[in-house]
């Protein structure tokens, strides 16, 4: 085998590994977990931070690999997923299953080193995503509700890793990311509606790109904004937010709401994609503001 061929194979294997574990998504989840950890900790432990980052990545990677194993036949029907490693024939189901299982064991073990509660929530996340959310996607739009639970765990998982406690503070962090999931995923479901339809997935609350879906998108965006500013009222234990930061967070929420309203007005796939991009910017931005506010305040 030539050096060029070897490099191509190596590149393909690395790319497939990134794809089967959805590296970019996994890294965004790790970011949320680290933000939650920094909010909950008194003194930062580099060791715990690294354990959380690696443990979180393994857990998300495992969930994504299991998901792609289960949905391999449906992925082959959709344009955005037909080139994934399994439906494209570049990776066997057995290989993907080994990756997912090894990642699960390593991920839970690493999170358990931090504390048992962190490992428990990580395990719950994998179970709900793989065994409940994934099968429901072809059955009912309520799958998005179920999927929002594991999707909301990372932010609060960091707090639990820092404190070994689940109280009002991680509960608020969970609620914030939980409500945010709906406009985010409905925006994705809207602009990828035709592709999802090929795979038989029900992602929109009404099952259609209609006013009802747009109204619910606005409603859950408003709930997200309201939850995001609750800490400024000092009713959320040790999770606090200064007035200045609350105004900034509120402004970011209005930015996202603008695009949700734009979707209602235009009812186009372009507007939905703009909302999706705005939602990603929003959640990253406010997590940064929350952390900065804690250390600057």
PDB file of N, CA, C and O in Angstrom, residues 241-287:
ATOM      1  N   UNK A 241     -27.308  36.279  39.537  1.00  0.00           N
ATOM      2  CA  UNK A 241     -27.027  37.033  38.329  1.00  0.00           C
ATOM      3  C   UNK A 241     -27.183  38.515  38.649  1.00  0.00           C
ATOM      4  O   UNK A 241     -28.186  38.927  39.237  1.00  0.00           O
ATOM      5  N   UNK A 242     -26.183  39.314  38.297  1.00  0.00           N
ATOM      6  CA  UNK A 242     -26.267  40.745  38.549  1.00  0.00           C
ATOM      7  C   UNK A 242     -27.285  41.384  37.606  1.00  0.00           C
ATOM      8  O   UNK A 242     -27.654  40.809  36.578  1.00  0.00           O
ATOM      9  N   UNK A 243     -27.716  42.595  37.957  1.00  0.00           N
ATOM     10  CA  UNK A 243     -28.705  43.298  37.141  1.00  0.00           C
ATOM     11  C   UNK A 243     -28.156  43.567  35.741  1.00  0.00           C
ATOM     12  O   UNK A 243     -28.859  43.380  34.735  1.00  0.00           O
ATOM     13  N   UNK A 244     -26.892  43.974  35.678  1.00  0.00           N
ATOM     14  CA  UNK A 244     -26.275  44.268  34.376  1.00  0.00           C
ATOM     15  C   UNK A 244     -26.258  43.015  33.494  1.00  0.00           C
ATOM     16  O   UNK A 244     -26.633  43.055  32.317  1.00  0.00           O
ATOM     17  N   UNK A 245     -25.833  41.899  34.078  1.00  0.00           N
ATOM     18  CA  UNK A 245     -25.775  40.650  33.314  1.00  0.00           C
ATOM     19  C   UNK A 245     -27.171  40.174  32.929  1.00  0.00           C
ATOM     20  O   UNK A 245     -27.371  39.623  31.836  1.00  0.00           O
ATOM     21  N   UNK A 246     -28.140  40.389  33.819  1.00  0.00           N
ATOM     22  CA  UNK A 246     -29.518  39.994  33.521  1.00  0.00           C
ATOM     23  C   UNK A 246     -30.048  40.772  32.313  1.00  0.00           C
ATOM     24  O   UNK A 246     -30.763  40.218  31.468  1.00  0.00           O
ATOM     25  N   UNK A 247     -29.687  42.043  32.240  1.00  0.00           N
ATOM     26  CA  UNK A 247     -30.113  42.871  31.105  1.00  0.00           C
ATOM     27  C   UNK A 247     -29.472  42.357  29.814  1.00  0.00           C
ATOM     28  O   UNK A 247     -30.120  42.275  28.765  1.00  0.00           O
ATOM     29  N   UNK A 248     -28.188  41.989  29.912  1.00  0.00           N
ATOM     30  CA  UNK A 248     -27.487  41.451  28.736  1.00  0.00           C
ATOM     31  C   UNK A 248     -28.115  40.129  28.296  1.00  0.00           C
ATOM     32  O   UNK A 248     -28.345  39.890  27.103  1.00  0.00           O
ATOM     33  N   UNK A 249     -28.398  39.256  29.274  1.00  0.00           N
ATOM     34  CA  UNK A 249     -29.014  37.965  28.983  1.00  0.00           C
ATOM     35  C   UNK A 249     -30.403  38.163  28.374  1.00  0.00           C
ATOM     36  O   UNK A 249     -30.783  37.466  27.423  1.00  0.00           O
ATOM     37  N   UNK A 250     -31.147  39.114  28.929  1.00  0.00           N
ATOM     38  CA  UNK A 250     -32.476  39.413  28.395  1.00  0.00           C
ATOM     39  C   UNK A 250     -32.373  39.910  26.957  1.00  0.00           C
ATOM     40  O   UNK A 250     -33.167  39.527  26.090  1.00  0.00           O
ATOM     41  N   UNK A 251     -31.383  40.768  26.697  1.00  0.00           N
ATOM     42  CA  UNK A 251     -31.177  41.282  25.347  1.00  0.00           C
ATOM     43  C   UNK A 251     -30.859  40.168  24.362  1.00  0.00           C
ATOM     44  O   UNK A 251     -31.351  40.163  23.224  1.00  0.00           O
ATOM     45  N   UNK A 252     -30.041  39.209  24.817  1.00  0.00           N
ATOM     46  CA  UNK A 252     -29.715  38.058  23.962  1.00  0.00           C
ATOM     47  C   UNK A 252     -30.967  37.242  23.671  1.00  0.00           C
ATOM     48  O   UNK A 252     -31.156  36.737  22.558  1.00  0.00           O
ATOM     49  N   UNK A 253     -31.831  37.138  24.679  1.00  0.00           N
ATOM     50  CA  UNK A 253     -33.089  36.418  24.495  1.00  0.00           C
ATOM     51  C   UNK A 253     -33.992  37.105  23.488  1.00  0.00           C
ATOM     52  O   UNK A 253     -34.646  36.443  22.666  1.00  0.00           O
ATOM     53  N   UNK A 254     -34.022  38.435  23.531  1.00  0.00           N
ATOM     54  CA  UNK A 254     -34.835  39.190  22.576  1.00  0.00           C
ATOM     55  C   UNK A 254     -34.299  39.028  21.158  1.00  0.00           C
ATOM     56  O   UNK A 254     -35.055  39.025  20.181  1.00  0.00           O
ATOM     57  N   UNK A 255     -32.980  38.891  21.055  1.00  0.00           N
ATOM     58  CA  UNK A 255     -32.347  38.637  19.754  1.00  0.00           C
ATOM     59  C   UNK A 255     -32.863  37.319  19.176  1.00  0.00           C
ATOM     60  O   UNK A 255     -33.236  37.243  18.006  1.00  0.00           O
ATOM     61  N   UNK A 256     -32.925  36.296  20.015  1.00  0.00           N
ATOM     62  CA  UNK A 256     -33.432  35.003  19.566  1.00  0.00           C
ATOM     63  C   UNK A 256     -34.932  35.078  19.287  1.00  0.00           C
ATOM     64  O   UNK A 256     -35.428  34.490  18.312  1.00  0.00           O
ATOM     65  N   UNK A 257     -35.654  35.808  20.131  1.00  0.00           N
ATOM     66  CA  UNK A 257     -37.099  35.956  19.935  1.00  0.00           C
ATOM     67  C   UNK A 257     -37.413  36.652  18.615  1.00  0.00           C
ATOM     68  O   UNK A 257     -38.398  36.324  17.945  1.00  0.00           O
ATOM     69  N   UNK A 258     -36.575  37.598  18.239  1.00  0.00           N
ATOM     70  CA  UNK A 258     -36.748  38.306  16.963  1.00  0.00           C
ATOM     71  C   UNK A 258     -36.794  37.313  15.804  1.00  0.00           C
ATOM     72  O   UNK A 258     -37.652  37.409  14.913  1.00  0.00           O
ATOM     73  N   UNK A 259     -35.879  36.339  15.831  1.00  0.00           N
ATOM     74  CA  UNK A 259     -35.830  35.357  14.743  1.00  0.00           C
ATOM     75  C   UNK A 259     -36.983  34.354  14.834  1.00  0.00           C
ATOM     76  O   UNK A 259     -37.439  33.841  13.803  1.00  0.00           O
ATOM     77  N   UNK A 260     -37.466  34.103  16.055  1.00  0.00           N
ATOM     78  CA  UNK A 260     -38.633  33.237  16.203  1.00  0.00           C
ATOM     79  C   UNK A 260     -39.869  33.916  15.612  1.00  0.00           C
ATOM     80  O   UNK A 260     -40.695  33.281  14.940  1.00  0.00           O
ATOM     81  N   UNK A 261     -40.003  35.227  15.853  1.00  0.00           N
ATOM     82  CA  UNK A 261     -41.116  35.994  15.301  1.00  0.00           C
ATOM     83  C   UNK A 261     -40.992  36.099  13.773  1.00  0.00           C
ATOM     84  O   UNK A 261     -41.982  36.044  13.037  1.00  0.00           O
ATOM     85  N   UNK A 262     -39.736  36.219  13.314  1.00  0.00           N
ATOM     86  CA  UNK A 262     -39.484  36.290  11.880  1.00  0.00           C
ATOM     87  C   UNK A 262     -39.938  34.995  11.185  1.00  0.00           C
ATOM     88  O   UNK A 262     -40.471  35.030  10.071  1.00  0.00           O
ATOM     89  N   UNK A 263     -39.734  33.868  11.870  1.00  0.00           N
ATOM     90  CA  UNK A 263     -40.197  32.592  11.329  1.00  0.00           C
ATOM     91  C   UNK A 263     -41.713  32.594  11.209  1.00  0.00           C
ATOM     92  O   UNK A 263     -42.279  32.121  10.203  1.00  0.00           O
ATOM     93  N   UNK A 264     -42.402  33.147  12.228  1.00  0.00           N
ATOM     94  CA  UNK A 264     -43.864  33.229  12.211  1.00  0.00           C
ATOM     95  C   UNK A 264     -44.345  34.091  11.038  1.00  0.00           C
ATOM     96  O   UNK A 264     -45.349  33.781  10.385  1.00  0.00           O
ATOM     97  N   UNK A 265     -43.606  35.168  10.767  1.00  0.00           N
ATOM     98  CA  UNK A 265     -44.016  36.080   9.700  1.00  0.00           C
ATOM     99  C   UNK A 265     -43.723  35.528   8.305  1.00  0.00           C
ATOM    100  O   UNK A 265     -44.551  35.618   7.402  1.00  0.00           O
ATOM    101  N   UNK A 266     -42.531  34.934   8.148  1.00  0.00           N
ATOM    102  CA  UNK A 266     -42.101  34.516   6.814  1.00  0.00           C
ATOM    103  C   UNK A 266     -42.445  33.073   6.482  1.00  0.00           C
ATOM    104  O   UNK A 266     -42.648  32.723   5.313  1.00  0.00           O
ATOM    105  N   UNK A 267     -42.435  32.208   7.504  1.00  0.00           N
ATOM    106  CA  UNK A 267     -42.776  30.790   7.315  1.00  0.00           C
ATOM    107  C   UNK A 267     -41.891  30.129   6.245  1.00  0.00           C
ATOM    108  O   UNK A 267     -42.366  29.337   5.424  1.00  0.00           O
ATOM    109  N   UNK A 268     -40.609  30.467   6.231  1.00  0.00           N
ATOM    110  CA  UNK A 268     -39.707  29.925   5.223  1.00  0.00           C
ATOM    111  C   UNK A 268     -38.605  29.091   5.862  1.00  0.00           C
ATOM    112  O   UNK A 268     -38.305  29.232   7.053  1.00  0.00           O
ATOM    113  N   UNK A 269     -37.995  28.241   5.052  1.00  0.00           N
ATOM    114  CA  UNK A 269     -36.884  27.434   5.543  1.00  0.00           C
ATOM    115  C   UNK A 269     -35.680  28.304   5.875  1.00  0.00           C
ATOM    116  O   UNK A 269     -34.927  28.013   6.797  1.00  0.00           O
ATOM    117  N   UNK A 270     -35.513  29.385   5.127  1.00  0.00           N
ATOM    118  CA  UNK A 270     -34.418  30.315   5.404  1.00  0.00           C
ATOM    119  C   UNK A 270     -34.574  30.950   6.774  1.00  0.00           C
ATOM    120  O   UNK A 270     -33.611  31.052   7.543  1.00  0.00           O
ATOM    121  N   UNK A 271     -35.790  31.350   7.099  1.00  0.00           N
ATOM    122  CA  UNK A 271     -36.057  31.956   8.408  1.00  0.00           C
ATOM    123  C   UNK A 271     -35.818  30.945   9.522  1.00  0.00           C
ATOM    124  O   UNK A 271     -35.306  31.293  10.599  1.00  0.00           O
ATOM    125  N   UNK A 272     -36.173  29.697   9.282  1.00  0.00           N
ATOM    126  CA  UNK A 272     -35.947  28.642  10.282  1.00  0.00           C
ATOM    127  C   UNK A 272     -34.462  28.414  10.507  1.00  0.00           C
ATOM    128  O   UNK A 272     -34.011  28.228  11.648  1.00  0.00           O
ATOM    129  N   UNK A 273     -33.697  28.435   9.431  1.00  0.00           N
ATOM    130  CA  UNK A 273     -32.248  28.241   9.565  1.00  0.00           C
ATOM    131  C   UNK A 273     -31.619  29.402  10.319  1.00  0.00           C
ATOM    132  O   UNK A 273     -30.705  29.215  11.134  1.00  0.00           O
ATOM    133  N   UNK A 274     -32.101  30.593  10.077  1.00  0.00           N
ATOM    134  CA  UNK A 274     -31.595  31.769  10.796  1.00  0.00           C
ATOM    135  C   UNK A 274     -31.909  31.661  12.283  1.00  0.00           C
ATOM    136  O   UNK A 274     -31.082  32.021  13.129  1.00  0.00           O
ATOM    137  N   UNK A 275     -33.089  31.147  12.616  1.00  0.00           N
ATOM    138  CA  UNK A 275     -33.449  30.943  14.018  1.00  0.00           C
ATOM    139  C   UNK A 275     -32.544  29.899  14.654  1.00  0.00           C
ATOM    140  O   UNK A 275     -32.099  30.056  15.795  1.00  0.00           O
ATOM    141  N   UNK A 276     -32.254  28.828  13.932  1.00  0.00           N
ATOM    142  CA  UNK A 276     -31.382  27.789  14.457  1.00  0.00           C
ATOM    143  C   UNK A 276     -29.998  28.355  14.778  1.00  0.00           C
ATOM    144  O   UNK A 276     -29.441  28.114  15.855  1.00  0.00           O
ATOM    145  N   UNK A 277     -29.459  29.149  13.863  1.00  0.00           N
ATOM    146  CA  UNK A 277     -28.136  29.748  14.083  1.00  0.00           C
ATOM    147  C   UNK A 277     -28.174  30.735  15.246  1.00  0.00           C
ATOM    148  O   UNK A 277     -27.249  30.792  16.057  1.00  0.00           O
ATOM    149  N   UNK A 278     -29.269  31.483  15.346  1.00  0.00           N
ATOM    150  CA  UNK A 278     -29.423  32.435  16.455  1.00  0.00           C
ATOM    151  C   UNK A 278     -29.516  31.703  17.787  1.00  0.00           C
ATOM    152  O   UNK A 278     -28.960  32.151  18.798  1.00  0.00           O
ATOM    153  N   UNK A 279     -30.193  30.555  17.797  1.00  0.00           N
ATOM    154  CA  UNK A 279     -30.348  29.788  19.043  1.00  0.00           C
ATOM    155  C   UNK A 279     -29.019  29.224  19.517  1.00  0.00           C
ATOM    156  O   UNK A 279     -28.739  29.211  20.722  1.00  0.00           O
ATOM    157  N   UNK A 280     -28.187  28.779  18.591  1.00  0.00           N
ATOM    158  CA  UNK A 280     -26.862  28.262  18.957  1.00  0.00           C
ATOM    159  C   UNK A 280     -26.004  29.383  19.541  1.00  0.00           C
ATOM    160  O   UNK A 280     -25.335  29.202  20.570  1.00  0.00           O
ATOM    161  N   UNK A 281     -26.042  30.546  18.899  1.00  0.00           N
ATOM    162  CA  UNK A 281     -25.290  31.703  19.404  1.00  0.00           C
ATOM    163  C   UNK A 281     -25.800  32.111  20.780  1.00  0.00           C
ATOM    164  O   UNK A 281     -25.014  32.440  21.678  1.00  0.00           O
ATOM    165  N   UNK A 282     -27.116  32.066  20.950  1.00  0.00           N
ATOM    166  CA  UNK A 282     -27.740  32.481  22.206  1.00  0.00           C
ATOM    167  C   UNK A 282     -27.279  31.629  23.379  1.00  0.00           C
ATOM    168  O   UNK A 282     -26.815  32.159  24.390  1.00  0.00           O
ATOM    169  N   UNK A 283     -27.385  30.301  23.264  1.00  0.00           N
ATOM    170  CA  UNK A 283     -27.086  29.445  24.410  1.00  0.00           C
ATOM    171  C   UNK A 283     -25.614  29.525  24.785  1.00  0.00           C
ATOM    172  O   UNK A 283     -25.254  29.512  25.967  1.00  0.00           O
ATOM    173  N   UNK A 284     -24.747  29.633  23.789  1.00  0.00           N
ATOM    174  CA  UNK A 284     -23.310  29.756  24.062  1.00  0.00           C
ATOM    175  C   UNK A 284     -23.020  31.086  24.737  1.00  0.00           C
ATOM    176  O   UNK A 284     -22.271  31.146  25.728  1.00  0.00           O
ATOM    177  N   UNK A 285     -23.630  32.138  24.226  1.00  0.00           N
ATOM    178  CA  UNK A 285     -23.381  33.492  24.754  1.00  0.00           C
ATOM    179  C   UNK A 285     -23.830  33.632  26.199  1.00  0.00           C
ATOM    180  O   UNK A 285     -23.080  34.143  27.040  1.00  0.00           O
ATOM    181  N   UNK A 286     -25.039  33.165  26.511  1.00  0.00           N
ATOM    182  CA  UNK A 286     -25.519  33.367  27.882  1.00  0.00           C
ATOM    183  C   UNK A 286     -24.770  32.494  28.884  1.00  0.00           C
ATOM    184  O   UNK A 286     -24.610  32.880  30.048  1.00  0.00           O
ATOM    185  N   UNK A 287     -24.285  31.336  28.459  1.00  0.00           N
ATOM    186  CA  UNK A 287     -23.473  30.527  29.365  1.00  0.00           C
ATOM    187  C   UNK A 287     -22.173  31.248  29.700  1.00  0.00           C
ATOM    188  O   UNK A 287     -21.714  31.228  30.846  1.00  0.00           O
TER     189      UNK A 287
END
